[in-house]
mmCIF file of C-alpha atoms and ligand atoms in Angstrom:
data_model
loop_
_atom_site.group_PDB
_atom_site.id
_atom_site.type_symbol
_atom_site.label_atom_id
_atom_site.label_comp_id
_atom_site.label_asym_id
_atom_site.label_seq_id
_atom_site.Cartn_x
_atom_site.Cartn_y
_atom_site.Cartn_z
ATOM 1 C CA MET S 12 -19.136 2.629 -16.785
ATOM 2 C CA GLY S 13 -16.424 3.075 -19.475
ATOM 3 C CA GLY S 14 -12.946 1.582 -19.325
ATOM 4 C CA ILE S 15 -10.247 3.070 -17.130
ATOM 5 C CA GLU S 16 -7.468 4.536 -19.308
ATOM 6 C CA ARG S 17 -6.195 7.624 -17.480
ATOM 7 C CA ILE S 18 -5.034 7.070 -13.928
ATOM 8 C CA ALA S 19 -3.711 9.597 -11.436
ATOM 9 C CA VAL S 20 -1.590 8.211 -8.610
ATOM 10 C CA ILE S 21 -1.228 10.512 -5.614
ATOM 11 C CA GLY S 22 1.986 10.070 -3.632
ATOM 12 C CA ALA S 23 5.335 9.095 -5.161
ATOM 13 C CA GLY S 24 6.629 6.894 -2.329
ATOM 14 C CA THR S 25 7.397 3.170 -2.598
ATOM 15 C CA MET S 26 3.753 2.176 -3.031
ATOM 16 C CA GLY S 27 2.765 5.075 -5.315
ATOM 17 C CA SER S 28 5.696 4.533 -7.660
ATOM 18 C CA GLY S 29 5.017 0.775 -7.785
ATOM 19 C CA ILE S 30 1.342 1.399 -8.570
ATOM 20 C CA ALA S 31 2.264 3.940 -11.274
ATOM 21 C CA GLN S 32 4.645 1.378 -12.767
ATOM 22 C CA VAL S 33 2.155 -1.498 -13.010
ATOM 23 C CA CYS S 34 -0.520 0.834 -14.460
ATOM 24 C CA ALA S 35 1.911 2.158 -17.100
ATOM 25 C CA VAL S 36 3.100 -1.359 -17.980
ATOM 26 C CA ALA S 37 -0.571 -2.280 -18.560
ATOM 27 C CA GLY S 38 -0.784 0.544 -21.138
ATOM 28 C CA LYS S 39 -2.496 3.178 -18.990
ATOM 29 C CA GLN S 40 -1.623 6.875 -19.095
ATOM 30 C CA VAL S 41 -0.420 7.697 -15.593
ATOM 31 C CA THR S 42 -0.043 11.023 -13.828
ATOM 32 C CA LEU S 43 2.094 10.599 -10.733
ATOM 33 C CA ILE S 44 1.427 13.482 -8.378
ATOM 34 C CA ASP S 45 3.541 14.549 -5.416
ATOM 35 C CA MET S 46 4.229 17.965 -3.905
ATOM 36 C CA GLY S 47 7.932 17.135 -3.486
ATOM 37 C CA PRO S 48 10.181 17.341 -6.591
ATOM 38 C CA ALA S 49 12.761 15.113 -4.854
ATOM 39 C CA GLN S 50 10.090 12.420 -4.266
ATOM 40 C CA LEU S 51 9.084 12.546 -7.939
ATOM 41 C CA GLU S 52 12.708 12.221 -9.010
ATOM 42 C CA SER S 53 13.407 9.260 -6.709
ATOM 43 C CA ALA S 54 10.160 7.624 -7.864
ATOM 44 C CA ARG S 55 11.398 7.767 -11.458
ATOM 45 C CA VAL S 56 14.707 6.157 -10.457
ATOM 46 C CA ARG S 57 12.823 3.465 -8.483
ATOM 47 C CA VAL S 58 10.557 2.693 -11.455
ATOM 48 C CA GLN S 59 13.566 2.549 -13.804
ATOM 49 C CA ASP S 60 15.398 0.137 -11.470
ATOM 50 C CA SER S 61 12.350 -2.048 -11.061
ATOM 51 C CA LEU S 62 11.643 -2.139 -14.823
ATOM 52 C CA ARG S 63 15.281 -3.127 -15.367
ATOM 53 C CA ARG S 64 14.777 -6.122 -13.041
ATOM 54 C CA VAL S 65 11.594 -7.123 -14.853
ATOM 55 C CA VAL S 66 13.344 -6.868 -18.260
ATOM 56 C CA LYS S 67 16.343 -8.837 -16.953
ATOM 57 C CA LYS S 68 14.173 -11.767 -15.957
ATOM 58 C CA GLY S 69 12.281 -11.674 -19.288
ATOM 59 C CA GLY S 70 8.986 -10.264 -18.001
ATOM 60 C CA LEU S 71 9.067 -7.336 -20.445
ATOM 61 C CA THR S 72 11.052 -6.287 -23.526
ATOM 62 C CA GLN S 73 13.371 -3.300 -23.269
ATOM 63 C CA ALA S 74 11.149 -1.423 -25.757
ATOM 64 C CA ASP S 75 7.987 -2.122 -23.721
ATOM 65 C CA ALA S 76 9.725 -0.982 -20.534
ATOM 66 C CA GLU S 77 10.823 2.265 -22.205
ATOM 67 C CA ALA S 78 7.296 2.818 -23.566
ATOM 68 C CA ALA S 79 5.846 2.251 -20.081
ATOM 69 C CA LEU S 80 8.193 4.871 -18.647
ATOM 70 C CA THR S 81 7.014 7.452 -21.204
ATOM 71 C CA ARG S 82 3.422 6.864 -20.058
ATOM 72 C CA ILE S 83 4.255 8.118 -16.540
ATOM 73 C CA HIS S 84 3.941 11.889 -16.284
ATOM 74 C CA SER S 85 4.997 13.630 -13.086
ATOM 75 C CA ALA S 86 3.106 16.578 -11.646
ATOM 76 C CA PRO S 87 3.411 18.628 -8.453
ATOM 77 C CA ARG S 88 -0.273 19.628 -8.106
ATOM 78 C CA LEU S 89 -3.475 17.742 -7.338
ATOM 79 C CA ASP S 90 -5.411 19.448 -10.141
ATOM 80 C CA ALA S 91 -3.287 17.454 -12.615
ATOM 81 C CA ALA S 92 -5.711 14.617 -11.714
ATOM 82 C CA ALA S 93 -8.658 16.535 -13.233
ATOM 83 C CA ASP S 94 -9.023 14.465 -16.429
ATOM 84 C CA SER S 95 -8.483 11.054 -14.852
ATOM 85 C CA ASP S 96 -10.906 8.133 -14.994
ATOM 86 C CA LEU S 97 -9.482 6.896 -11.698
ATOM 87 C CA VAL S 98 -7.470 8.434 -8.866
ATOM 88 C CA ILE S 99 -5.449 6.068 -6.679
ATOM 89 C CA GLU S 100 -4.229 7.721 -3.486
ATOM 90 C CA ALA S 101 -1.092 6.299 -1.870
ATOM 91 C CA ILE S 102 0.021 9.046 0.494
ATOM 92 C CA PHE S 103 1.147 9.057 4.119
ATOM 93 C CA GLU S 104 -1.016 6.789 6.287
ATOM 94 C CA LYS S 105 -2.736 9.459 8.414
ATOM 95 C CA GLU S 106 -6.506 9.779 8.260
ATOM 96 C CA SER S 107 -6.667 13.586 8.519
ATOM 97 C CA ILE S 108 -4.109 14.074 5.731
ATOM 98 C CA LYS S 109 -5.845 11.558 3.478
ATOM 99 C CA ALA S 110 -9.252 13.173 4.143
ATOM 100 C CA GLU S 111 -7.896 16.641 3.330
ATOM 101 C CA THR S 112 -6.408 15.319 0.072
ATOM 102 C CA TRP S 113 -9.731 13.701 -0.933
ATOM 103 C CA ILE S 114 -11.616 16.932 -0.229
ATOM 104 C CA GLN S 115 -9.274 18.756 -2.627
ATOM 105 C CA LEU S 116 -9.532 15.991 -5.238
ATOM 106 C CA GLU S 117 -13.336 16.098 -4.998
ATOM 107 C CA SER S 118 -13.248 19.758 -6.012
ATOM 108 C CA CYS S 119 -10.947 19.292 -9.029
ATOM 109 C CA CYS S 120 -12.017 15.912 -10.533
ATOM 110 C CA LYS S 121 -14.929 15.101 -12.852
ATOM 111 C CA PRO S 122 -17.976 13.751 -10.988
ATOM 112 C CA GLN S 123 -17.665 10.363 -12.750
ATOM 113 C CA THR S 124 -13.993 9.832 -11.764
ATOM 114 C CA LEU S 125 -13.545 6.796 -9.524
ATOM 115 C CA PHE S 126 -11.645 7.288 -6.276
ATOM 116 C CA ALA S 127 -9.505 4.507 -4.742
ATOM 117 C CA SER S 128 -7.387 4.617 -1.607
ATOM 118 C CA ASN S 129 -4.386 2.337 -1.136
ATOM 119 C CA THR S 130 -4.779 2.630 2.625
ATOM 120 C CA SER S 131 -3.547 -0.338 4.659
ATOM 121 C CA SER S 132 -6.185 0.028 7.379
ATOM 122 C CA ILE S 133 -8.040 3.351 7.462
ATOM 123 C CA SER S 134 -11.793 2.945 6.989
ATOM 124 C CA ILE S 135 -12.850 3.294 3.341
ATOM 125 C CA THR S 136 -16.358 4.276 4.480
ATOM 126 C CA LYS S 137 -14.929 7.159 6.549
ATOM 127 C CA LEU S 138 -12.650 8.413 3.765
ATOM 128 C CA ALA S 139 -15.502 8.139 1.254
ATOM 129 C CA SER S 140 -17.744 10.228 3.521
ATOM 130 C CA VAL S 141 -15.630 13.374 2.992
ATOM 131 C CA THR S 142 -16.389 13.219 -0.755
ATOM 132 C CA LYS S 143 -19.662 13.654 -2.639
ATOM 133 C CA ARG S 144 -19.222 10.272 -4.359
ATOM 134 C CA PRO S 145 -19.129 7.499 -1.723
ATOM 135 C CA GLU S 146 -20.658 5.087 -4.257
ATOM 136 C CA ARG S 147 -17.641 5.671 -6.526
ATOM 137 C CA PHE S 148 -15.088 5.351 -3.703
ATOM 138 C CA ILE S 149 -13.271 2.067 -2.986
ATOM 139 C CA GLY S 150 -10.165 0.571 -1.382
ATOM 140 C CA MET S 151 -7.460 -0.740 -3.688
ATOM 141 C CA HIS S 152 -4.826 -2.228 -1.393
ATOM 142 C CA PHE S 153 -1.569 -3.170 -3.134
ATOM 143 C CA PHE S 154 1.333 -5.058 -1.541
ATOM 144 C CA ASN S 155 5.023 -4.251 -1.462
ATOM 145 C CA PRO S 156 6.880 -4.782 -3.791
ATOM 146 C CA VAL S 157 3.948 -3.852 -6.037
ATOM 147 C CA PRO S 158 5.492 -5.117 -9.305
ATOM 148 C CA VAL S 159 5.987 -8.562 -7.713
ATOM 149 C CA MET S 160 3.049 -9.184 -5.385
ATOM 150 C CA LYS S 161 -0.015 -10.567 -7.156
ATOM 151 C CA LEU S 162 -2.740 -9.453 -4.758
ATOM 152 C CA VAL S 163 -5.000 -6.415 -4.840
ATOM 153 C CA GLU S 164 -7.316 -6.414 -1.834
ATOM 154 C CA VAL S 165 -10.444 -4.646 -3.124
ATOM 155 C CA ILE S 166 -12.302 -3.099 -0.196
ATOM 156 C CA ARG S 167 -15.973 -2.248 -0.554
ATOM 157 C CA GLY S 168 -17.017 0.670 1.644
ATOM 158 C CA ASN S 169 -20.529 0.828 3.066
ATOM 159 C CA LYS S 170 -21.796 2.789 0.025
ATOM 160 C CA THR S 171 -19.457 1.505 -2.721
ATOM 161 C CA SER S 172 -21.601 0.571 -5.737
ATOM 162 C CA PRO S 173 -21.404 -2.827 -7.463
ATOM 163 C CA GLU S 174 -20.445 -0.964 -10.687
ATOM 164 C CA THR S 175 -17.432 0.632 -9.003
ATOM 165 C CA THR S 176 -16.379 -2.719 -7.553
ATOM 166 C CA ALA S 177 -16.724 -4.411 -10.946
ATOM 167 C CA ALA S 178 -14.633 -1.682 -12.644
ATOM 168 C CA ILE S 179 -11.835 -1.990 -10.068
ATOM 169 C CA VAL S 180 -11.879 -5.788 -10.191
ATOM 170 C CA ALA S 181 -11.572 -5.617 -14.003
ATOM 171 C CA LEU S 182 -8.749 -3.064 -13.800
ATOM 172 C CA SER S 183 -6.825 -5.149 -11.234
ATOM 173 C CA LYS S 184 -6.918 -8.076 -13.660
ATOM 174 C CA GLU S 185 -5.700 -5.818 -16.491
ATOM 175 C CA LEU S 186 -2.749 -4.919 -14.248
ATOM 176 C CA GLY S 187 -1.905 -8.629 -14.012
ATOM 177 C CA LYS S 188 -3.075 -8.847 -10.401
ATOM 178 C CA THR S 189 -5.566 -11.087 -8.668
ATOM 179 C CA PRO S 190 -8.269 -9.026 -6.962
ATOM 180 C CA VAL S 191 -9.837 -10.351 -3.762
ATOM 181 C CA GLU S 192 -13.003 -8.581 -2.580
ATOM 182 C CA VAL S 193 -13.530 -7.846 1.103
ATOM 183 C CA ASN S 194 -15.753 -5.590 3.181
ATOM 184 C CA ASP S 195 -14.662 -2.521 5.088
ATOM 185 C CA TYR S 196 -13.838 -3.502 8.678
ATOM 186 C CA PRO S 197 -10.666 -2.609 10.620
ATOM 187 C CA GLY S 198 -7.543 -3.990 8.938
ATOM 188 C CA PHE S 199 -9.719 -5.508 6.172
ATOM 189 C CA VAL S 200 -8.506 -9.134 5.877
ATOM 190 C CA SER S 201 -4.782 -8.789 5.130
ATOM 191 C CA ASN S 202 -3.722 -6.658 8.072
ATOM 192 C CA ARG S 203 -6.332 -8.002 10.485
ATOM 193 C CA VAL S 204 -4.600 -11.366 10.198
ATOM 194 C CA LEU S 205 -0.999 -10.307 9.480
ATOM 195 C CA MET S 206 -0.538 -7.676 12.204
ATOM 196 C CA PRO S 207 -1.517 -9.931 15.137
ATOM 197 C CA LEU S 208 1.094 -12.413 13.833
ATOM 198 C CA ILE S 209 3.768 -9.707 13.744
ATOM 199 C CA ASN S 210 2.654 -8.403 17.163
ATOM 200 C CA GLU S 211 2.781 -11.876 18.699
ATOM 201 C CA ALA S 212 6.264 -12.397 17.237
ATOM 202 C CA ALA S 213 7.317 -9.099 18.875
ATOM 203 C CA PHE S 214 5.837 -10.317 22.196
ATOM 204 C CA ALA S 215 7.879 -13.530 21.862
ATOM 205 C CA VAL S 216 11.073 -11.430 21.590
ATOM 206 C CA PHE S 217 9.894 -9.111 24.403
ATOM 207 C CA GLU S 218 9.257 -12.066 26.749
ATOM 208 C CA GLY S 219 12.556 -13.741 25.857
ATOM 209 C CA VAL S 220 10.900 -16.780 24.296
ATOM 210 C CA ALA S 221 13.312 -16.679 21.352
ATOM 211 C CA THR S 222 15.490 -14.352 19.311
ATOM 212 C CA ALA S 223 14.145 -12.527 16.249
ATOM 213 C CA GLU S 224 16.328 -14.791 14.089
ATOM 214 C CA ALA S 225 14.881 -17.947 15.674
ATOM 215 C CA ILE S 226 11.290 -16.761 15.288
ATOM 216 C CA ASP S 227 11.852 -15.914 11.629
ATOM 217 C CA GLU S 228 13.496 -19.293 10.973
ATOM 218 C CA VAL S 229 10.418 -21.032 12.414
ATOM 219 C CA PHE S 230 8.186 -19.274 9.881
ATOM 220 C CA LYS S 231 10.553 -19.568 6.909
ATOM 221 C CA LEU S 232 11.331 -23.243 7.377
ATOM 222 C CA GLY S 233 8.189 -24.447 9.128
ATOM 223 C CA MET S 234 5.539 -22.519 7.217
ATOM 224 C CA ALA S 235 7.371 -21.662 3.966
ATOM 225 C CA HIS S 236 6.941 -17.898 4.463
ATOM 226 C CA PRO S 237 9.385 -16.028 2.159
ATOM 227 C CA MET S 238 10.275 -13.756 5.087
ATOM 228 C CA GLY S 239 9.771 -14.418 8.797
ATOM 229 C CA PRO S 240 7.315 -12.072 10.567
ATOM 230 C CA LEU S 241 9.983 -9.835 12.083
ATOM 231 C CA THR S 242 11.942 -9.457 8.829
ATOM 232 C CA LEU S 243 8.599 -8.644 7.219
ATOM 233 C CA ALA S 244 7.805 -6.117 9.983
ATOM 234 C CA ASP S 245 11.144 -4.383 9.286
ATOM 235 C CA PHE S 246 10.326 -4.438 5.554
ATOM 236 C CA ILE S 247 6.874 -2.884 6.099
ATOM 237 C CA GLY S 248 8.144 -0.381 8.708
ATOM 238 C CA LEU S 249 7.582 -0.773 12.441
ATOM 239 C CA ASP S 250 5.801 2.599 12.588
ATOM 240 C CA VAL S 251 3.342 1.399 9.936
ATOM 241 C CA CYS S 252 2.803 -1.864 11.851
ATOM 242 C CA LEU S 253 2.168 0.091 15.063
ATOM 243 C CA ASP S 254 -0.291 2.450 13.340
ATOM 244 C CA ILE S 255 -2.240 -0.511 11.945
ATOM 245 C CA LEU S 256 -2.293 -2.290 15.321
ATOM 246 C CA ASN S 257 -3.688 0.892 16.876
ATOM 247 C CA VAL S 258 -6.428 0.990 14.208
ATOM 248 C CA LEU S 259 -7.313 -2.638 15.059
ATOM 249 C CA PHE S 260 -7.165 -1.994 18.826
ATOM 250 C CA GLU S 261 -9.389 1.092 18.606
ATOM 251 C CA GLY S 262 -11.656 -0.286 15.877
ATOM 252 C CA PHE S 263 -12.546 -3.515 17.685
ATOM 253 C CA GLY S 264 -11.981 -2.364 21.283
ATOM 254 C CA ASP S 265 -10.485 -5.805 21.902
ATOM 255 C CA PRO S 266 -7.305 -6.138 24.038
ATOM 256 C CA LYS S 267 -6.043 -8.947 21.827
ATOM 257 C CA TYR S 268 -4.835 -6.244 19.413
ATOM 258 C CA ARG S 269 -2.872 -4.240 22.031
ATOM 259 C CA PRO S 270 0.506 -3.350 20.522
ATOM 260 C CA CYS S 271 3.530 -5.010 22.132
ATOM 261 C CA PRO S 272 5.437 -2.573 24.413
ATOM 262 C CA LEU S 273 8.682 -3.523 22.644
ATOM 263 C CA LEU S 274 7.235 -2.470 19.291
ATOM 264 C CA LYS S 275 6.089 0.852 20.793
ATOM 265 C CA GLN S 276 9.503 1.436 22.337
ATOM 266 C CA MET S 277 11.374 0.638 19.106
ATOM 267 C CA VAL S 278 9.200 3.095 17.172
ATOM 268 C CA ALA S 279 9.782 5.772 19.840
ATOM 269 C CA ALA S 280 13.532 5.161 19.484
ATOM 270 C CA GLY S 281 13.372 5.614 15.711
ATOM 271 C CA LYS S 282 14.151 1.940 15.034
ATOM 272 C CA LEU S 283 11.587 1.803 12.246
ATOM 273 C CA GLY S 284 12.996 -1.147 10.309
ATOM 274 C CA ARG S 285 14.786 -1.355 6.984
ATOM 275 C CA LYS S 286 14.148 2.273 5.956
ATOM 276 C CA ALA S 287 15.809 3.536 9.179
ATOM 277 C CA GLY S 288 18.792 1.152 9.008
ATOM 278 C CA GLU S 289 17.622 -0.645 12.152
ATOM 279 C CA GLY S 290 14.595 -2.496 13.427
ATOM 280 C CA PHE S 291 14.606 -6.075 14.676
ATOM 281 C CA TYR S 292 17.719 -6.341 12.464
ATOM 282 C CA LYS S 293 20.444 -3.942 11.365
ATOM 283 C CA TYR S 294 20.756 -2.909 7.705
ATOM 284 C CA GLU S 295 23.665 -1.521 5.706
ATOM 285 C CA LYS S 296 21.827 1.486 4.365
ATOM 286 C CA ALA S 297 18.525 3.254 5.037
HETATM 287 N N1 3HC X 303 10.580 -4.757 -8.910
HETATM 288 C C1 3HC X 303 10.641 -5.749 -9.784
HETATM 289 N N2 3HC X 303 11.025 -7.003 -9.436
HETATM 290 C C2 3HC X 303 11.379 -7.216 -8.156
HETATM 291 C C3 3HC X 303 11.320 -6.191 -7.174
HETATM 292 C C4 3HC X 303 10.908 -4.916 -7.595
HETATM 293 N N3 3HC X 303 10.803 -3.878 -6.753
HETATM 294 N N4 3HC X 303 11.695 -6.715 -5.973
HETATM 295 C C5 3HC X 303 11.969 -8.019 -6.193
HETATM 296 N N5 3HC X 303 11.777 -8.320 -7.506
HETATM 297 C C6 3HC X 303 11.906 -9.629 -8.155
HETATM 298 C C7 3HC X 303 13.342 -10.022 -8.358
HETATM 299 O O1 3HC X 303 13.843 -9.540 -9.590
HETATM 300 C C8 3HC X 303 13.287 -11.533 -8.308
HETATM 301 O O2 3HC X 303 12.869 -12.073 -9.542
HETATM 302 P P1 3HC X 303 13.256 -13.580 -9.971
HETATM 303 O O3 3HC X 303 12.911 -14.470 -8.823
HETATM 304 O O4 3HC X 303 12.421 -13.853 -11.170
HETATM 305 O O5 3HC X 303 14.723 -13.521 -10.229
HETATM 306 C C9 3HC X 303 12.152 -11.811 -7.324
HETATM 307 O O6 3HC X 303 11.357 -10.623 -7.266
HETATM 308 C C10 3HC X 303 12.685 -12.139 -5.964
HETATM 309 O O7 3HC X 303 13.515 -11.062 -5.507
HETATM 310 P P2 3HC X 303 14.957 -11.228 -4.833
HETATM 311 O O8 3HC X 303 15.667 -12.402 -5.441
HETATM 312 O O9 3HC X 303 15.620 -9.900 -4.848
HETATM 313 O O10 3HC X 303 14.692 -11.493 -3.310
HETATM 314 P P3 3HC X 303 13.758 -12.520 -2.624
HETATM 315 O O11 3HC X 303 13.715 -13.833 -3.311
HETATM 316 O O12 3HC X 303 14.168 -12.441 -1.205
HETATM 317 O O13 3HC X 303 12.305 -11.878 -2.767
HETATM 318 C C11 3HC X 303 10.554 -10.547 -2.002
HETATM 319 C C12 3HC X 303 12.025 -10.600 -2.323
HETATM 320 C C13 3HC X 303 9.731 -10.658 -3.276
HETATM 321 C C14 3HC X 303 10.312 -9.179 -1.364
HETATM 322 C C15 3HC X 303 10.200 -11.742 -1.048
HETATM 323 O O14 3HC X 303 11.080 -11.753 0.041
HETATM 324 C C16 3HC X 303 8.793 -11.693 -0.528
HETATM 325 O O15 3HC X 303 7.860 -12.081 -1.214
HETATM 326 N N6 3HC X 303 8.640 -11.193 0.725
HETATM 327 C C17 3HC X 303 7.349 -11.012 1.331
HETATM 328 C C18 3HC X 303 6.791 -9.705 0.856
HETATM 329 C C19 3HC X 303 5.475 -9.414 1.465
HETATM 330 O O16 3HC X 303 4.904 -10.164 2.240
HETATM 331 N N7 3HC X 303 4.935 -8.259 1.102
HETATM 332 C C20 3HC X 303 3.695 -7.789 1.626
HETATM 333 C C21 3HC X 303 3.978 -6.822 2.731
HETATM 334 S S1 3HC X 303 2.470 -6.296 3.512
HETATM 335 C C22 3HC X 303 1.994 -4.974 2.581
HETATM 336 O O17 3HC X 303 2.639 -4.527 1.674
HETATM 337 C C23 3HC X 303 0.682 -4.380 2.963
HETATM 338 C C24 3HC X 303 0.746 -3.259 3.939
HETATM 339 O O18 3HC X 303 -0.576 -2.832 4.154
HETATM 340 C C25 3HC X 303 1.388 -3.542 5.252
#
């Protein structure tokens, strides 16, 4: 399997733009694809801001940052991924929408192109099954903020080949990340362990055990977490947390994953966390 030089990133949200950035900084040619022109424009601004922060703290020269930016090409159509060695999909976390996107990508990409989903919990084996290349399909789970967080959780689907895994492990290292290989079961490792923590913290608020602030202080000061679980839940998005808990609950059929009623109610009320201006905490701006 040759090296990965041309990468298409599908979805220009927070994760997609972060992934495009780290690939471009590593010298890859990146096509960032999104149907929405406004999303592509805000992705460019986000990448510029993030590169500025990296330059400011000496992680990159100004010239290298500018060169990285020129390696990111925006496109509004999926067929712009046709020549890629790898497609990384980072779109909305809904299985049917992801599956539909992969079906379209299957029809426009070369047979040897590797397919990777940045899903946070949807089964890689299921997504791979809608394509004709399940052995070249893998999970590549990045963490927010992508330019800062060192981990890539590499998820092997039931039919993912060792060659595909090796290529994605090698690429993750080229991106300056540390890949950790796991198998495809609900929530993989990261969210199988993180989401019950967040859910339990929500139950502690729901039952009046302590305030959100107190719970977060316990984890920041007692366990040296950079953010307490409820600040982190707001950062991730409470809707995303709820979706992942539902995947765990359905996937294992175990009541220990039942989402906290408070979390469900907050999502129903539109209190989705930082992006909505309110979650467990209030924020200045969405
Ligand atoms: N681009 C580039 N650099 C950035 C950045 C960005 N988008 N965001 C932050 N940074 C840099 C800053 O420049 C700063 O660098 P310095 O320390 O060298 O000066 C450093 O990161 C720290 O940033 P700040 O000083 O602004 O703020 P904090 O010290 O509070 O750190 C944080 C912010 C890195 C987000 C930290 O709070 C943290 O690590 N939080 C936990 C994040 C986390 O757990 N993420 C995973 C979420 S789960 C997920 O994504 C998976 C999904 O499936 C749910």
